[in-house]
Amino acid sequence: MGSSNSDLTRRWFDEVWNKGRDAAIDEMLANDSIVHGLDGTPGGRPAKESFREFWTAVRAGLSDIHMDVDEVVAAGNSTAARFTFTANHSGPYLGAAATGKQVRSTGMAFLHWRDGKIIEGWNEHDALGLTIQTGAIRHLVNV
């Protein structure tokens, strides 16, 4: 019996973020998938390229990232996940040099699944809170 979409959602966060498995991106994102909300531009972008760029930048600036999936709600082929993450600000991120501080933030992802793979995703997180914690807010507003 296959995994439920709720299980797949939890697996996505564990494999891709907690374990840092690049191969899991290819395993769990459909080739024709679309992603929204990773770079602040409106509209969707092809997911594999866009997500991998985002994932690489986050992992370079925020080492030891750990995602706790706080809640998953599933309906049909869709899931909504609420998550909390912690990481060390160990490299440049959002234009700010590494601070060495531990950061904590929250977010949500809404995913559509087909045959065990993500075909579309919407992503939101507390970007303001993260920019304040990393000191990037000064860089972004030139204060």
mmCIF file with all atom_site columns, C-alpha atoms in Angstrom:
data_model
loop_
_atom_site.group_PDB
_atom_site.id
_atom_site.type_symbol
_atom_site.label_atom_id
_atom_site.label_alt_id
_atom_site.label_comp_id
_atom_site.label_asym_id
_atom_site.label_entity_id
_atom_site.label_seq_id
_atom_site.pdbx_PDB_ins_code
_atom_site.Cartn_x
_atom_site.Cartn_y
_atom_site.Cartn_z
_atom_site.occupancy
_atom_site.B_iso_or_equiv
_atom_site.pdbx_formal_charge
_atom_site.auth_seq_id
_atom_site.auth_comp_id
_atom_site.auth_asym_id
_atom_site.auth_atom_id
_atom_site.pdbx_PDB_model_num
ATOM 1   C CA . MET A 1 1   ? 0.000  0.000  0.000   1.00 0.00 ? 1   MET A CA 1
ATOM 2   C CA . GLY A 1 2   ? 1.349  3.458  -0.917  1.00 0.00 ? 2   GLY A CA 1
ATOM 3   C CA . SER A 1 3   ? 2.041  6.286  1.468   1.00 0.00 ? 3   SER A CA 1
ATOM 4   C CA . SER A 1 4   ? -0.689 8.773  2.237   1.00 0.00 ? 4   SER A CA 1
ATOM 5   C CA . ASN A 1 5   ? -0.208 12.349 1.092   1.00 0.00 ? 5   ASN A CA 1
ATOM 6   C CA . SER A 1 6   ? 0.166  13.341 4.762   1.00 0.00 ? 6   SER A CA 1
ATOM 7   C CA . ASP A 1 7   ? 3.001  10.835 5.136   1.00 0.00 ? 7   ASP A CA 1
ATOM 8   C CA . LEU A 1 8   ? 4.577  12.065 1.910   1.00 0.00 ? 8   LEU A CA 1
ATOM 9   C CA . THR A 1 9   ? 4.420  15.655 3.159   1.00 0.00 ? 9   THR A CA 1
ATOM 10  C CA . ARG A 1 10  ? 6.226  14.731 6.378   1.00 0.00 ? 10  ARG A CA 1
ATOM 11  C CA . ARG A 1 11  ? 8.739  12.704 4.377   1.00 0.00 ? 11  ARG A CA 1
ATOM 12  C CA . TRP A 1 12  ? 9.414  15.728 2.108   1.00 0.00 ? 12  TRP A CA 1
ATOM 13  C CA . PHE A 1 13  ? 10.404 17.903 5.077   1.00 0.00 ? 13  PHE A CA 1
ATOM 14  C CA . ASP A 1 14  ? 12.458 15.149 6.696   1.00 0.00 ? 14  ASP A CA 1
ATOM 15  C CA . GLU A 1 15  ? 14.328 13.966 3.595   1.00 0.00 ? 15  GLU A CA 1
ATOM 16  C CA . VAL A 1 16  ? 14.867 17.293 1.839   1.00 0.00 ? 16  VAL A CA 1
ATOM 17  C CA . TRP A 1 17  ? 15.398 19.603 4.800   1.00 0.00 ? 17  TRP A CA 1
ATOM 18  C CA . ASN A 1 18  ? 16.409 17.584 7.857   1.00 0.00 ? 18  ASN A CA 1
ATOM 19  C CA . LYS A 1 19  ? 18.555 15.026 6.054   1.00 0.00 ? 19  LYS A CA 1
ATOM 20  C CA . GLY A 1 20  ? 19.625 17.411 3.273   1.00 0.00 ? 20  GLY A CA 1
ATOM 21  C CA . ARG A 1 21  ? 19.081 14.807 0.558   1.00 0.00 ? 21  ARG A CA 1
ATOM 22  C CA . ASP A 1 22  ? 19.364 16.505 -2.826  1.00 0.00 ? 22  ASP A CA 1
ATOM 23  C CA . ALA A 1 23  ? 18.225 13.264 -4.486  1.00 0.00 ? 23  ALA A CA 1
ATOM 24  C CA . ALA A 1 24  ? 14.915 13.482 -2.603  1.00 0.00 ? 24  ALA A CA 1
ATOM 25  C CA . ILE A 1 25  ? 14.064 16.627 -4.581  1.00 0.00 ? 25  ILE A CA 1
ATOM 26  C CA . ASP A 1 26  ? 14.177 14.608 -7.801  1.00 0.00 ? 26  ASP A CA 1
ATOM 27  C CA . GLU A 1 27  ? 12.375 11.690 -6.163  1.00 0.00 ? 27  GLU A CA 1
ATOM 28  C CA . MET A 1 28  ? 9.487  13.764 -4.799  1.00 0.00 ? 28  MET A CA 1
ATOM 29  C CA . LEU A 1 29  ? 9.003  16.686 -7.245  1.00 0.00 ? 29  LEU A CA 1
ATOM 30  C CA . ALA A 1 30  ? 7.321  15.886 -10.543 1.00 0.00 ? 30  ALA A CA 1
ATOM 31  C CA . ASN A 1 31  ? 9.227  17.014 -13.642 1.00 0.00 ? 31  ASN A CA 1
ATOM 32  C CA . ASP A 1 32  ? 6.369  19.338 -14.614 1.00 0.00 ? 32  ASP A CA 1
ATOM 33  C CA . SER A 1 33  ? 5.786  20.755 -11.131 1.00 0.00 ? 33  SER A CA 1
ATOM 34  C CA . ILE A 1 34  ? 5.293  24.464 -10.381 1.00 0.00 ? 34  ILE A CA 1
ATOM 35  C CA . VAL A 1 35  ? 6.347  26.335 -7.241  1.00 0.00 ? 35  VAL A CA 1
ATOM 36  C CA . HIS A 1 36  ? 5.085  29.629 -5.805  1.00 0.00 ? 36  HIS A CA 1
ATOM 37  C CA . GLY A 1 37  ? 6.493  31.917 -3.126  1.00 0.00 ? 37  GLY A CA 1
ATOM 38  C CA . LEU A 1 38  ? 10.174 31.069 -2.941  1.00 0.00 ? 38  LEU A CA 1
ATOM 39  C CA . ASP A 1 39  ? 11.665 34.244 -4.357  1.00 0.00 ? 39  ASP A CA 1
ATOM 40  C CA . GLY A 1 40  ? 8.957  36.865 -3.890  1.00 0.00 ? 40  GLY A CA 1
ATOM 41  C CA . THR A 1 41  ? 8.030  37.115 -7.567  1.00 0.00 ? 41  THR A CA 1
ATOM 42  C CA . PRO A 1 42  ? 4.377  36.653 -8.505  1.00 0.00 ? 42  PRO A CA 1
ATOM 43  C CA . GLY A 1 43  ? 3.300  33.611 -10.455 1.00 0.00 ? 43  GLY A CA 1
ATOM 44  C CA . GLY A 1 44  ? 4.696  30.132 -10.496 1.00 0.00 ? 44  GLY A CA 1
ATOM 45  C CA . ARG A 1 45  ? 8.044  28.909 -11.749 1.00 0.00 ? 45  ARG A CA 1
ATOM 46  C CA . PRO A 1 46  ? 9.224  25.457 -12.780 1.00 0.00 ? 46  PRO A CA 1
ATOM 47  C CA . ALA A 1 47  ? 9.799  23.815 -9.427  1.00 0.00 ? 47  ALA A CA 1
ATOM 48  C CA . LYS A 1 48  ? 12.925 21.712 -9.750  1.00 0.00 ? 48  LYS A CA 1
ATOM 49  C CA . GLU A 1 49  ? 15.205 24.555 -10.858 1.00 0.00 ? 49  GLU A CA 1
ATOM 50  C CA . SER A 1 50  ? 13.590 27.207 -8.645  1.00 0.00 ? 50  SER A CA 1
ATOM 51  C CA . PHE A 1 51  ? 13.337 25.029 -5.584  1.00 0.00 ? 51  PHE A CA 1
ATOM 52  C CA . ARG A 1 52  ? 16.895 23.699 -5.881  1.00 0.00 ? 52  ARG A CA 1
ATOM 53  C CA . GLU A 1 53  ? 18.255 27.292 -6.117  1.00 0.00 ? 53  GLU A CA 1
ATOM 54  C CA . PHE A 1 54  ? 16.255 28.285 -3.033  1.00 0.00 ? 54  PHE A CA 1
ATOM 55  C CA . TRP A 1 55  ? 17.205 25.123 -1.113  1.00 0.00 ? 55  TRP A CA 1
ATOM 56  C CA . THR A 1 56  ? 20.905 25.560 -1.893  1.00 0.00 ? 56  THR A CA 1
ATOM 57  C CA . ALA A 1 57  ? 20.899 29.213 -0.767  1.00 0.00 ? 57  ALA A CA 1
ATOM 58  C CA . VAL A 1 58  ? 19.039 28.433 2.460   1.00 0.00 ? 58  VAL A CA 1
ATOM 59  C CA . ARG A 1 59  ? 21.319 25.514 3.343   1.00 0.00 ? 59  ARG A CA 1
ATOM 60  C CA . ALA A 1 60  ? 24.431 27.620 2.596   1.00 0.00 ? 60  ALA A CA 1
ATOM 61  C CA . GLY A 1 61  ? 23.357 30.425 4.939   1.00 0.00 ? 61  GLY A CA 1
ATOM 62  C CA . LEU A 1 62  ? 21.441 28.472 7.568   1.00 0.00 ? 62  LEU A CA 1
ATOM 63  C CA . SER A 1 63  ? 23.375 25.375 8.569   1.00 0.00 ? 63  SER A CA 1
ATOM 64  C CA . ASP A 1 64  ? 22.021 22.602 10.742  1.00 0.00 ? 64  ASP A CA 1
ATOM 65  C CA . ILE A 1 65  ? 18.504 23.496 9.639   1.00 0.00 ? 65  ILE A CA 1
ATOM 66  C CA . HIS A 1 66  ? 15.854 21.351 11.246  1.00 0.00 ? 66  HIS A CA 1
ATOM 67  C CA . MET A 1 67  ? 12.187 21.411 10.249  1.00 0.00 ? 67  MET A CA 1
ATOM 68  C CA . ASP A 1 68  ? 9.518  20.291 12.691  1.00 0.00 ? 68  ASP A CA 1
ATOM 69  C CA . VAL A 1 69  ? 6.231  19.624 10.941  1.00 0.00 ? 69  VAL A CA 1
ATOM 70  C CA . ASP A 1 70  ? 3.723  20.912 13.456  1.00 0.00 ? 70  ASP A CA 1
ATOM 71  C CA . GLU A 1 71  ? 0.577  19.951 11.553  1.00 0.00 ? 71  GLU A CA 1
ATOM 72  C CA . VAL A 1 72  ? -0.535 18.426 8.262   1.00 0.00 ? 72  VAL A CA 1
ATOM 73  C CA . VAL A 1 73  ? -4.077 18.642 6.943   1.00 0.00 ? 73  VAL A CA 1
ATOM 74  C CA . ALA A 1 74  ? -4.981 16.526 3.926   1.00 0.00 ? 74  ALA A CA 1
ATOM 75  C CA . ALA A 1 75  ? -7.935 16.686 1.536   1.00 0.00 ? 75  ALA A CA 1
ATOM 76  C CA . GLY A 1 76  ? -7.975 14.766 -1.719  1.00 0.00 ? 76  GLY A CA 1
ATOM 77  C CA . ASN A 1 77  ? -4.686 15.298 -3.533  1.00 0.00 ? 77  ASN A CA 1
ATOM 78  C CA . SER A 1 78  ? -3.761 18.347 -1.422  1.00 0.00 ? 78  SER A CA 1
ATOM 79  C CA . THR A 1 79  ? -1.945 18.826 1.865   1.00 0.00 ? 79  THR A CA 1
ATOM 80  C CA . ALA A 1 80  ? -1.310 21.879 4.014   1.00 0.00 ? 80  ALA A CA 1
ATOM 81  C CA . ALA A 1 81  ? 1.644  21.788 6.374   1.00 0.00 ? 81  ALA A CA 1
ATOM 82  C CA . ARG A 1 82  ? 2.539  24.182 9.173   1.00 0.00 ? 82  ARG A CA 1
ATOM 83  C CA . PHE A 1 83  ? 6.166  23.993 10.245  1.00 0.00 ? 83  PHE A CA 1
ATOM 84  C CA . THR A 1 84  ? 8.743  25.484 12.585  1.00 0.00 ? 84  THR A CA 1
ATOM 85  C CA . PHE A 1 85  ? 12.420 25.503 11.787  1.00 0.00 ? 85  PHE A CA 1
ATOM 86  C CA . THR A 1 86  ? 15.631 26.251 13.619  1.00 0.00 ? 86  THR A CA 1
ATOM 87  C CA . ALA A 1 87  ? 19.076 26.765 12.139  1.00 0.00 ? 87  ALA A CA 1
ATOM 88  C CA . ASN A 1 88  ? 22.429 28.388 12.727  1.00 0.00 ? 88  ASN A CA 1
ATOM 89  C CA . HIS A 1 89  ? 23.052 31.568 10.723  1.00 0.00 ? 89  HIS A CA 1
ATOM 90  C CA . SER A 1 90  ? 26.484 30.365 9.635   1.00 0.00 ? 90  SER A CA 1
ATOM 91  C CA . GLY A 1 91  ? 26.818 31.886 6.171   1.00 0.00 ? 91  GLY A CA 1
ATOM 92  C CA . PRO A 1 92  ? 25.627 34.844 4.120   1.00 0.00 ? 92  PRO A CA 1
ATOM 93  C CA . TYR A 1 93  ? 21.848 34.919 3.859   1.00 0.00 ? 93  TYR A CA 1
ATOM 94  C CA . LEU A 1 94  ? 19.449 37.583 2.570   1.00 0.00 ? 94  LEU A CA 1
ATOM 95  C CA . GLY A 1 95  ? 22.404 39.930 2.108   1.00 0.00 ? 95  GLY A CA 1
ATOM 96  C CA . ALA A 1 96  ? 23.595 39.655 5.709   1.00 0.00 ? 96  ALA A CA 1
ATOM 97  C CA . ALA A 1 97  ? 26.917 38.195 6.778   1.00 0.00 ? 97  ALA A CA 1
ATOM 98  C CA . ALA A 1 98  ? 26.876 35.215 9.116   1.00 0.00 ? 98  ALA A CA 1
ATOM 99  C CA . THR A 1 99  ? 26.078 36.095 12.731  1.00 0.00 ? 99  THR A CA 1
ATOM 100 C CA . GLY A 1 100 ? 26.557 32.653 14.249  1.00 0.00 ? 100 GLY A CA 1
ATOM 101 C CA . LYS A 1 101 ? 23.178 33.075 15.955  1.00 0.00 ? 101 LYS A CA 1
ATOM 102 C CA . GLN A 1 102 ? 20.554 30.380 16.142  1.00 0.00 ? 102 GLN A CA 1
ATOM 103 C CA . VAL A 1 103 ? 17.385 31.465 14.333  1.00 0.00 ? 103 VAL A CA 1
ATOM 104 C CA . ARG A 1 104 ? 13.844 30.175 14.575  1.00 0.00 ? 104 ARG A CA 1
ATOM 105 C CA . SER A 1 105 ? 10.982 30.775 12.166  1.00 0.00 ? 105 SER A CA 1
ATOM 106 C CA . THR A 1 106 ? 7.642  29.387 11.097  1.00 0.00 ? 106 THR A CA 1
ATOM 107 C CA . GLY A 1 107 ? 5.999  28.763 7.762   1.00 0.00 ? 107 GLY A CA 1
ATOM 108 C CA . MET A 1 108 ? 3.362  26.971 5.768   1.00 0.00 ? 108 MET A CA 1
ATOM 109 C CA . ALA A 1 109 ? 3.362  24.955 2.560   1.00 0.00 ? 109 ALA A CA 1
ATOM 110 C CA . PHE A 1 110 ? 0.344  23.952 0.508   1.00 0.00 ? 110 PHE A CA 1
ATOM 111 C CA . LEU A 1 111 ? 1.069  21.037 -1.793  1.00 0.00 ? 111 LEU A CA 1
ATOM 112 C CA . HIS A 1 112 ? -0.758 19.212 -4.584  1.00 0.00 ? 112 HIS A CA 1
ATOM 113 C CA . TRP A 1 113 ? 0.260  15.582 -5.149  1.00 0.00 ? 113 TRP A CA 1
ATOM 114 C CA . ARG A 1 114 ? 0.033  13.210 -8.124  1.00 0.00 ? 114 ARG A CA 1
ATOM 115 C CA . ASP A 1 115 ? 1.315  9.641  -8.046  1.00 0.00 ? 115 ASP A CA 1
ATOM 116 C CA . GLY A 1 116 ? 3.415  10.296 -4.940  1.00 0.00 ? 116 GLY A CA 1
ATOM 117 C CA . LYS A 1 117 ? 5.071  13.459 -6.273  1.00 0.00 ? 117 LYS A CA 1
ATOM 118 C CA . ILE A 1 118 ? 4.486  17.159 -5.690  1.00 0.00 ? 118 ILE A CA 1
ATOM 119 C CA . ILE A 1 119 ? 2.985  18.803 -8.767  1.00 0.00 ? 119 ILE A CA 1
ATOM 120 C CA . GLU A 1 120 ? 2.423  22.274 -7.301  1.00 0.00 ? 120 GLU A CA 1
ATOM 121 C CA . GLY A 1 121 ? 3.413  24.042 -4.113  1.00 0.00 ? 121 GLY A CA 1
ATOM 122 C CA . TRP A 1 122 ? 2.732  27.366 -2.403  1.00 0.00 ? 122 TRP A CA 1
ATOM 123 C CA . ASN A 1 123 ? 5.201  28.416 0.264   1.00 0.00 ? 123 ASN A CA 1
ATOM 124 C CA . GLU A 1 124 ? 5.076  31.134 2.922   1.00 0.00 ? 124 GLU A CA 1
ATOM 125 C CA . HIS A 1 125 ? 7.280  31.795 5.929   1.00 0.00 ? 125 HIS A CA 1
ATOM 126 C CA . ASP A 1 126 ? 7.934  34.559 8.426   1.00 0.00 ? 126 ASP A CA 1
ATOM 127 C CA . ALA A 1 127 ? 10.465 36.356 6.243   1.00 0.00 ? 127 ALA A CA 1
ATOM 128 C CA . LEU A 1 128 ? 10.361 39.543 8.329   1.00 0.00 ? 128 LEU A CA 1
ATOM 129 C CA . GLY A 1 129 ? 11.119 37.658 11.528  1.00 0.00 ? 129 GLY A CA 1
ATOM 130 C CA . LEU A 1 130 ? 14.000 35.861 9.844   1.00 0.00 ? 130 LEU A CA 1
ATOM 131 C CA . THR A 1 131 ? 15.478 39.059 8.398   1.00 0.00 ? 131 THR A CA 1
ATOM 132 C CA . ILE A 1 132 ? 15.348 40.676 11.843  1.00 0.00 ? 132 ILE A CA 1
ATOM 133 C CA . GLN A 1 133 ? 17.060 37.683 13.489  1.00 0.00 ? 133 GLN A CA 1
ATOM 134 C CA . THR A 1 134 ? 19.848 37.549 10.885  1.00 0.00 ? 134 THR A CA 1
ATOM 135 C CA . GLY A 1 135 ? 20.374 41.315 10.801  1.00 0.00 ? 135 GLY A CA 1
ATOM 136 C CA . ALA A 1 136 ? 19.443 41.364 7.109   1.00 0.00 ? 136 ALA A CA 1
ATOM 137 C CA . ILE A 1 137 ? 16.717 43.912 7.847   1.00 0.00 ? 137 ILE A CA 1
ATOM 138 C CA . ARG A 1 138 ? 19.433 46.589 8.125   1.00 0.00 ? 138 ARG A CA 1
ATOM 139 C CA . HIS A 1 139 ? 20.765 45.599 4.722   1.00 0.00 ? 139 HIS A CA 1
ATOM 140 C CA . LEU A 1 140 ? 17.331 45.584 3.114   1.00 0.00 ? 140 LEU A CA 1
ATOM 141 C CA . VAL A 1 141 ? 16.244 49.010 4.413   1.00 0.00 ? 141 VAL A CA 1
ATOM 142 C CA . ASN A 1 142 ? 19.712 50.601 4.504   1.00 0.00 ? 142 ASN A CA 1
ATOM 143 C CA . VAL A 1 143 ? 19.668 51.609 8.186   1.00 0.00 ? 143 VAL A CA 1
#
